[in-house]
C-alpha cells in the first residue's frame, strides 16, 4: 500500500507533467493514468476501507488532496491549450496543405523511354565508365592517333591516357571485347565535350548508343530496327530518310532524319521549314572495329547507331535552349511533372 510520501511524490510528478503537456492528448493520458477508474489515485481511494483507522485517515487525506490538486491542474491546462489557436480545434473544412511532389528530370524521362523502346525489341542494356581510356574512346573505334576525325570531338583530357568520354560508343568497344555474337545491346550514359556552351551545345550531354552483331546482319536490319523504334517513339505515321555521313567506326555511315512530327513534313519552325529533323548517326560497324575486338569480320557483321538524348528531348518538348536542362530552375523542371 502506498504511503503519504509516495502519494506526494506522485502528485509532484503528475503536476509537472501536466504543466509541460503540449497537446490535449498528453493531458488526457495523465488523467487516465491517475484519475480514471483503474487510475493510481482512484485505486488508493478504493482500497482505503481495508486499512486500519489511523492509516486510513492519513492516506485518505493525502489521496483526496492529490486528486483535487491534479483535477484542478488538468482543468487549467485544458483551458490553456484550448485558448491556443489551431491546436485543439480541428476544422476539417479547411483546404489541405499539399506537399510538393518531385518529378523525373526530362532527360531521365526521355532516356528511360528510349531504352524501353529498344528493350521491347530485345536489346539488353550495358554501361561503361565516364572516365574512359584513350584506347576505348578513340583507338578501338578506329580513330588512329593524329587522325583528323579526333577533332570532331573536342576532348577533355585527364592525366595520362584518360579522357572524359566524348560519346557512349566506347561502351560498344568494351562489350565487343567481352562478349560473343549474337550481341544486341543499348548503352545509355553521360558524355562530355570541351564545347563553348550555347543554346545548341553543352559540355555535358547524354547519348544512347546501340548495336547488333551477328552473322549476316545488313543495312536492311539497321533500317528495320530504327524504323520500328521511330514508329514506337514518334508515332505510326513517321517517315525516315538516311543521308550519307562519316564516322570512323562505321562503314558505310549515315545520319537519319525523321519527318517532322509537328507539321508532318509540311514545314514549320521546329524543322526550320525543312520538313525533316535530324535525330541520329548510324552505320554498319567497320570491319576494323570488329577485328580489333577479336571477331572475324568475314563471318560477322553488325550495325550501330547513336542517339543524342538532349536533341530528342528538345524536339519532343519544344525546348529551344539546351542550357535549360542544366540550370536547375525549378520553374522549368516543374513543367515536366506528369
Ligand atoms: N558516337 C557518335 C557521336 O557521338 C554517334 C554515333 C554515330 C554512334 C554512329 C554510333 C554510330 O554508334 O554508329 O557523334
Short mmCIF file of C-alpha atoms and ligand atoms in Angstrom, two decimals:
data_model
loop_
_atom_site.label_atom_id
_atom_site.label_comp_id
_atom_site.label_asym_id
_atom_site.label_seq_id
_atom_site.Cartn_x
_atom_site.Cartn_y
_atom_site.Cartn_z
CA UNK A 1 0.00 0.00 0.00
CA UNK A 2 1.25 3.47 -0.87
CA UNK A 3 2.34 5.78 1.92
CA UNK A 4 1.85 9.51 2.20
CA UNK A 5 5.32 10.30 0.93
CA UNK A 6 4.82 8.22 -2.21
CA UNK A 7 1.48 9.90 -2.92
CA UNK A 8 3.06 13.31 -2.60
CA UNK A 9 5.91 12.38 -4.90
CA UNK A 10 3.49 11.01 -7.48
CA UNK A 11 1.46 14.22 -7.26
CA UNK A 12 4.53 16.38 -7.80
CA UNK A 13 5.49 14.38 -10.88
CA UNK A 14 1.96 14.39 -12.30
CA UNK A 15 1.61 18.15 -11.78
CA UNK A 16 4.85 18.88 -13.57
CA UNK A 17 3.84 16.57 -16.45
CA UNK A 18 0.54 18.47 -16.78
CA UNK A 19 2.46 21.72 -16.70
CA UNK A 20 4.67 20.72 -19.63
CA UNK A 21 1.98 18.92 -21.70
CA UNK A 22 1.72 20.39 -25.20
CA UNK A 23 -1.38 18.65 -26.53
CA UNK A 24 -4.82 17.71 -25.19
CA UNK A 25 -3.87 14.09 -25.79
CA UNK A 26 -0.92 14.28 -23.41
CA UNK A 27 -3.13 15.80 -20.68
CA UNK A 28 -5.72 13.12 -21.16
CA UNK A 29 -3.08 10.41 -20.83
CA UNK A 30 -2.11 11.80 -17.41
CA UNK A 31 -5.76 11.97 -16.35
CA UNK A 32 -6.32 8.34 -17.35
CA UNK A 33 -3.15 7.16 -15.61
CA UNK A 34 -4.12 8.73 -12.26
CA UNK A 35 -7.82 9.54 -12.11
CA UNK A 36 -9.67 7.01 -14.27
CA UNK A 37 -11.47 4.02 -12.70
CA UNK A 38 -8.29 2.00 -12.67
CA UNK A 39 -6.01 5.02 -12.18
CA UNK A 40 -3.41 5.29 -9.44
CA UNK A 41 -5.27 7.69 -7.12
CA UNK A 42 -8.63 6.00 -7.64
CA UNK A 43 -7.23 2.64 -6.68
CA UNK A 44 -5.70 4.07 -3.49
CA UNK A 45 -9.06 5.60 -2.54
CA UNK A 46 -10.82 2.32 -3.29
CA UNK A 47 -8.55 0.30 -1.00
CA UNK A 48 -8.82 2.69 1.97
CA UNK A 49 -11.54 0.57 3.54
CA UNK A 50 -9.07 -2.25 4.19
CA UNK A 51 -6.73 -0.05 6.23
CA UNK A 52 -6.55 0.45 9.99
CA UNK A 53 -8.29 3.68 11.03
CA UNK A 54 -5.19 5.74 11.73
CA UNK A 55 -3.56 4.93 8.41
CA UNK A 56 -6.85 5.34 6.57
CA UNK A 57 -7.14 8.92 7.79
CA UNK A 58 -3.64 9.92 6.77
CA UNK A 59 -3.57 8.21 3.40
CA UNK A 60 -7.17 9.13 2.64
CA UNK A 61 -6.42 12.80 3.26
CA UNK A 62 -3.28 12.70 1.11
CA UNK A 63 -5.04 10.87 -1.75
CA UNK A 64 -8.04 13.22 -1.70
CA UNK A 65 -5.74 16.22 -1.70
CA UNK A 66 -3.77 14.75 -4.61
CA UNK A 67 -6.99 14.07 -6.54
CA UNK A 68 -8.33 17.59 -6.25
CA UNK A 69 -4.96 19.19 -6.93
CA UNK A 70 -4.49 17.10 -10.05
CA UNK A 71 -8.08 17.67 -11.22
CA UNK A 72 -7.77 21.42 -10.99
CA UNK A 73 -4.36 21.46 -12.62
CA UNK A 74 -5.71 19.33 -15.51
CA UNK A 75 -8.69 21.65 -15.92
CA UNK A 76 -6.41 24.68 -16.05
CA UNK A 77 -4.13 23.03 -18.57
CA UNK A 78 -7.08 22.07 -20.79
CA UNK A 79 -8.26 25.67 -20.78
CA UNK A 80 -4.75 26.90 -21.53
CA UNK A 81 -4.48 24.64 -24.60
CA UNK A 82 -8.00 25.42 -25.81
CA UNK A 83 -7.08 29.09 -25.94
CA UNK A 84 -4.10 28.39 -28.19
CA UNK A 85 -5.46 28.72 -31.71
CA UNK A 86 -5.45 25.71 -34.02
CA UNK A 87 -4.15 23.10 -31.59
CA UNK A 88 -7.29 21.77 -30.02
CA UNK A 89 -9.74 22.95 -32.68
CA UNK A 90 -9.58 20.88 -35.85
CA UNK A 91 -11.56 22.34 -38.74
CA UNK A 92 -11.92 19.61 -41.37
CA UNK A 93 -13.49 22.05 -43.81
CA UNK A 94 -10.23 24.00 -44.24
CA UNK A 95 -8.38 23.26 -47.52
CA UNK A 96 -5.47 20.82 -47.06
CA UNK A 97 -1.80 21.74 -47.41
CA UNK A 98 -0.37 19.97 -50.46
CA UNK A 99 3.14 18.52 -50.06
CA UNK A 100 5.40 19.29 -53.02
CA UNK A 101 5.77 16.27 -55.32
CA UNK A 102 9.06 15.54 -57.08
CA UNK A 103 9.41 14.51 -60.73
CA UNK A 104 11.94 12.91 -63.01
CA UNK A 105 14.18 15.26 -64.99
CA UNK A 106 13.03 15.42 -68.64
CA UNK A 107 16.39 13.97 -69.77
CA UNK A 108 15.90 10.98 -67.47
CA UNK A 109 12.35 10.50 -68.75
CA UNK A 110 13.48 10.58 -72.39
CA UNK A 111 16.45 8.24 -71.70
CA UNK A 112 14.12 5.77 -69.96
CA UNK A 113 11.65 5.92 -72.83
CA UNK A 114 14.40 5.39 -75.43
CA UNK A 115 15.75 2.40 -73.51
CA UNK A 116 12.28 0.89 -73.01
CA UNK A 117 11.59 1.16 -76.72
CA UNK A 118 14.75 -0.81 -77.59
CA UNK A 119 14.36 -3.24 -74.70
CA UNK A 120 10.98 -4.22 -76.16
CA UNK A 121 12.88 -5.14 -79.35
CA UNK A 122 15.18 -7.43 -77.36
CA UNK A 123 18.14 -5.13 -76.72
CA UNK A 124 19.96 -5.57 -73.39
CA UNK A 125 21.45 -2.59 -71.51
CA UNK A 126 25.19 -2.13 -70.90
CA UNK A 127 27.02 0.70 -69.16
CA UNK A 128 30.63 1.85 -69.12
CA UNK A 129 32.79 4.38 -67.23
CA UNK A 130 32.51 8.15 -67.74
CA UNK A 131 36.29 8.46 -67.27
CA UNK A 132 37.48 6.45 -70.26
CA UNK A 133 40.84 5.49 -71.71
CA UNK A 134 42.02 7.00 -74.97
CA UNK A 135 42.02 3.43 -76.30
CA UNK A 136 38.28 2.75 -75.93
CA UNK A 137 37.17 6.31 -76.67
CA UNK A 138 39.18 6.50 -79.90
CA UNK A 139 41.62 3.80 -80.86
CA UNK A 140 39.35 0.74 -80.53
CA UNK A 141 36.79 2.68 -82.57
CA UNK A 142 39.15 3.06 -85.50
CA UNK A 143 40.32 6.60 -84.75
CA UNK A 144 44.08 6.25 -85.42
CA UNK A 145 46.37 8.59 -83.43
CA UNK A 146 46.56 12.04 -85.03
CA UNK A 147 43.60 11.21 -87.24
CA UNK A 148 41.68 14.43 -88.05
CA UNK A 149 38.41 12.70 -87.03
CA UNK A 150 39.51 13.17 -83.39
CA UNK A 151 38.99 16.89 -83.88
CA UNK A 152 35.27 16.24 -84.46
CA UNK A 153 35.04 15.63 -80.73
CA UNK A 154 36.64 18.30 -78.54
CA UNK A 155 38.01 16.19 -75.75
CA UNK A 156 38.55 16.86 -72.05
CA UNK A 157 41.87 15.17 -71.32
CA UNK A 158 42.60 13.94 -67.80
CA UNK A 159 46.12 12.95 -66.77
CA UNK A 160 47.86 10.13 -68.64
CA UNK A 161 45.80 8.25 -71.19
CA UNK A 162 42.48 9.14 -69.56
CA UNK A 163 39.71 11.24 -71.10
CA UNK A 164 36.12 12.11 -70.19
CA UNK A 165 34.29 10.03 -72.77
CA UNK A 166 33.12 12.13 -75.70
CA UNK A 167 30.39 9.66 -76.70
CA UNK A 168 28.84 6.39 -75.44
CA UNK A 169 30.33 4.42 -78.36
CA UNK A 170 33.37 3.29 -76.27
CA UNK A 171 30.95 1.05 -74.34
CA UNK A 172 30.39 -0.73 -77.68
CA UNK A 173 34.14 -1.41 -77.92
CA UNK A 174 34.19 -2.73 -74.34
CA UNK A 175 31.17 -5.02 -74.87
CA UNK A 176 32.52 -6.29 -78.21
CA UNK A 177 35.71 -7.32 -76.45
CA UNK A 178 33.91 -9.23 -73.70
CA UNK A 179 31.00 -10.97 -75.46
CA UNK A 180 30.46 -13.35 -78.33
CA UNK A 181 27.92 -12.79 -81.13
CA UNK A 182 24.98 -12.57 -81.29
CA UNK A 183 25.02 -9.30 -79.33
CA UNK A 184 22.13 -6.83 -79.21
CA UNK A 185 22.92 -4.03 -76.78
CA UNK A 186 21.97 -0.44 -75.95
CA UNK A 187 24.24 1.81 -73.94
CA UNK A 188 22.81 4.94 -72.28
CA UNK A 189 25.02 7.46 -70.50
CA UNK A 190 26.59 10.88 -69.98
CA UNK A 191 29.15 12.33 -72.40
CA UNK A 192 31.47 15.30 -72.16
CA UNK A 193 32.95 17.65 -74.75
CA UNK A 194 35.03 20.76 -74.46
CA UNK A 195 32.43 22.89 -76.24
CA UNK A 196 31.61 26.54 -75.83
CA UNK A 197 28.28 26.44 -74.03
CA UNK A 198 25.47 27.92 -76.11
CA UNK A 199 21.77 27.39 -76.78
CA UNK A 200 22.64 24.44 -79.02
CA UNK A 201 25.67 22.85 -77.34
CA UNK A 202 26.71 21.97 -73.81
CA UNK A 203 29.82 20.38 -72.35
CA UNK A 204 27.71 17.67 -70.70
CA UNK A 205 25.05 15.77 -72.60
CA UNK A 206 23.59 12.28 -72.94
CA UNK A 207 23.59 9.64 -75.62
CA UNK A 208 22.07 6.23 -76.15
CA UNK A 209 24.27 4.07 -78.39
CA UNK A 210 23.12 0.72 -79.71
CA UNK A 211 24.49 -2.10 -81.82
CA UNK A 212 23.80 -5.59 -83.10
CA UNK A 213 26.42 -8.10 -84.25
CA UNK A 214 25.63 -11.49 -85.73
CA UNK A 215 26.13 -13.47 -88.91
CA UNK A 216 24.51 -11.93 -91.97
CA UNK A 217 23.45 -8.57 -90.48
CA UNK A 218 22.83 -5.97 -93.22
CA UNK A 219 21.90 -2.33 -93.61
CA UNK A 220 18.30 -3.51 -94.09
CA UNK A 221 18.32 -4.80 -90.49
CA UNK A 222 19.56 -1.40 -89.30
CA UNK A 223 16.79 0.38 -91.18
CA UNK A 224 14.18 -2.09 -89.90
CA UNK A 225 15.22 -1.64 -86.27
CA UNK A 226 15.36 2.16 -86.49
CA UNK A 227 12.04 2.29 -88.31
CA UNK A 228 10.39 0.18 -85.58
CA UNK A 229 11.92 2.42 -82.91
CA UNK A 230 10.77 5.65 -84.60
CA UNK A 231 7.20 4.39 -85.05
CA UNK A 232 7.11 3.42 -81.39
CA UNK A 233 8.68 6.65 -80.16
CA UNK A 234 7.38 9.34 -82.54
CA UNK A 235 4.17 7.78 -83.86
CA UNK A 236 2.89 5.41 -86.54
CA UNK A 237 2.96 7.85 -89.47
CA UNK A 238 6.63 8.91 -89.13
CA UNK A 239 8.83 8.68 -92.26
CA UNK A 240 12.61 8.17 -92.32
CA UNK A 241 15.39 9.47 -94.51
CA UNK A 242 19.03 8.35 -94.50
CA UNK A 243 21.80 10.72 -95.57
CA UNK A 244 25.35 9.54 -96.08
CA UNK A 245 27.79 10.68 -93.42
CA UNK A 246 31.13 9.75 -91.89
CA UNK A 247 32.10 8.12 -88.58
CA UNK A 248 35.45 6.30 -88.23
CA UNK A 249 33.76 3.29 -86.56
CA UNK A 250 31.09 2.65 -89.23
CA UNK A 251 31.31 1.96 -92.95
CA UNK A 252 29.08 2.97 -94.60
CA UNK A 253 27.89 5.69 -92.22
CA UNK A 254 24.63 7.59 -92.28
CA UNK A 255 22.63 10.20 -90.44
CA UNK A 256 18.94 9.64 -90.13
CA UNK A 257 16.19 12.23 -90.36
CA UNK A 258 12.55 11.72 -89.46
CA UNK A 259 9.65 13.59 -90.98
CA UNK A 260 8.81 16.48 -88.62
CA UNK A 261 6.26 15.13 -86.16
CA UNK A 262 4.78 18.57 -85.60
CA UNK A 263 3.96 19.57 -89.19
CA UNK A 264 4.11 16.03 -90.66
CA UNK A 265 6.76 17.22 -93.10
CA UNK A 266 4.96 20.30 -94.44
CA UNK A 267 7.46 22.72 -92.87
CA UNK A 268 7.24 24.62 -89.57
CA UNK A 269 9.54 26.50 -87.16
CA UNK A 270 10.51 23.25 -85.35
CA UNK A 271 12.01 21.72 -88.52
CA UNK A 272 13.11 25.16 -89.78
CA UNK A 273 10.72 24.68 -92.73
CA UNK A 274 12.80 21.75 -93.94
CA UNK A 275 10.14 19.13 -93.12
CA UNK A 276 12.75 16.79 -91.64
CA UNK A 277 14.51 16.52 -88.27
CA UNK A 278 17.97 15.01 -87.86
CA UNK A 279 17.90 12.59 -84.94
CA UNK A 280 20.80 10.12 -85.01
CA UNK A 281 24.03 8.78 -86.51
CA UNK A 282 24.34 5.17 -87.58
CA UNK A 283 26.03 2.73 -89.94
CA UNK A 284 27.48 -0.74 -90.40
CA UNK A 285 30.23 -1.44 -87.84
CA UNK A 286 33.61 -1.00 -89.54
CA UNK A 287 35.36 -4.39 -90.04
CA UNK A 288 38.44 -2.92 -88.30
CA UNK A 289 36.42 -2.37 -85.10
CA UNK A 290 35.19 -5.98 -85.12
CA UNK A 291 38.70 -7.32 -85.82
CA UNK A 292 40.27 -5.19 -83.05
CA UNK A 293 37.81 -6.73 -80.57
CA UNK A 294 38.70 -10.24 -81.74
CA UNK A 295 35.77 -11.04 -84.07
CA UNK A 296 36.20 -12.33 -87.61
CA UNK A 297 34.75 -9.62 -89.89
CA UNK A 298 34.41 -12.20 -92.68
CA UNK A 299 31.98 -14.14 -90.51
CA UNK A 300 30.23 -11.43 -88.52
CA UNK A 301 28.72 -8.08 -89.47
CA UNK A 302 26.86 -5.58 -87.36
CA UNK A 303 25.05 -2.28 -87.32
CA UNK A 304 25.35 0.56 -84.78
CA UNK A 305 23.61 3.81 -84.01
CA UNK A 306 24.00 6.72 -81.58
CA UNK A 307 21.17 8.96 -80.44
CA UNK A 308 21.61 12.37 -78.79
CA UNK A 309 19.16 12.44 -75.89
CA UNK A 310 19.06 16.23 -75.48
CA UNK A 311 18.24 16.63 -79.15
CA UNK A 312 15.29 14.24 -78.86
CA UNK A 313 14.09 15.89 -75.62
CA UNK A 314 14.32 19.36 -77.20
CA UNK A 315 12.32 18.23 -80.21
CA UNK A 316 9.76 16.36 -78.11
CA UNK A 317 9.10 19.20 -75.66
CA UNK A 318 9.76 22.15 -77.99
CA UNK A 319 12.75 23.39 -75.95
CA UNK A 320 14.97 25.83 -77.84
CA UNK A 321 17.86 26.25 -75.36
CA UNK A 322 19.86 23.21 -74.18
CA UNK A 323 21.18 25.14 -71.16
CA UNK A 324 17.73 24.97 -69.53
CA UNK A 325 18.32 21.28 -68.80
CA UNK A 326 21.26 22.01 -66.50
CA UNK A 327 20.38 25.28 -64.79
CA UNK A 328 18.07 23.58 -62.29
CA UNK A 329 15.46 26.31 -62.39
CA UNK A 330 12.52 24.67 -60.65
CA UNK A 331 10.06 26.64 -62.79
CA UNK A 332 11.46 24.80 -65.82
CA UNK A 333 11.67 21.36 -64.16
CA UNK A 334 8.16 21.66 -62.68
CA UNK A 335 6.63 21.69 -66.14
CA UNK A 336 7.61 18.05 -66.64
CA UNK A 337 5.69 16.67 -63.70
CA UNK A 338 3.28 14.14 -65.10
N1 LIG B 1 29.41 8.43 -81.47
C1 LIG B 1 28.81 9.32 -82.47
C2 LIG B 1 28.87 10.74 -81.98
O1 LIG B 1 28.97 10.97 -80.82
C3 LIG B 1 27.38 8.94 -82.74
C4 LIG B 1 27.29 7.62 -83.45
C5 LIG B 1 27.23 7.58 -84.82
C6 LIG B 1 27.27 6.45 -82.73
C7 LIG B 1 27.14 6.38 -85.49
C8 LIG B 1 27.20 5.22 -83.41
C9 LIG B 1 27.13 5.21 -84.79
O2 LIG B 1 27.20 4.05 -82.74
O3 LIG B 1 27.05 4.03 -85.41
O4 LIG B 1 28.78 11.64 -82.77
#
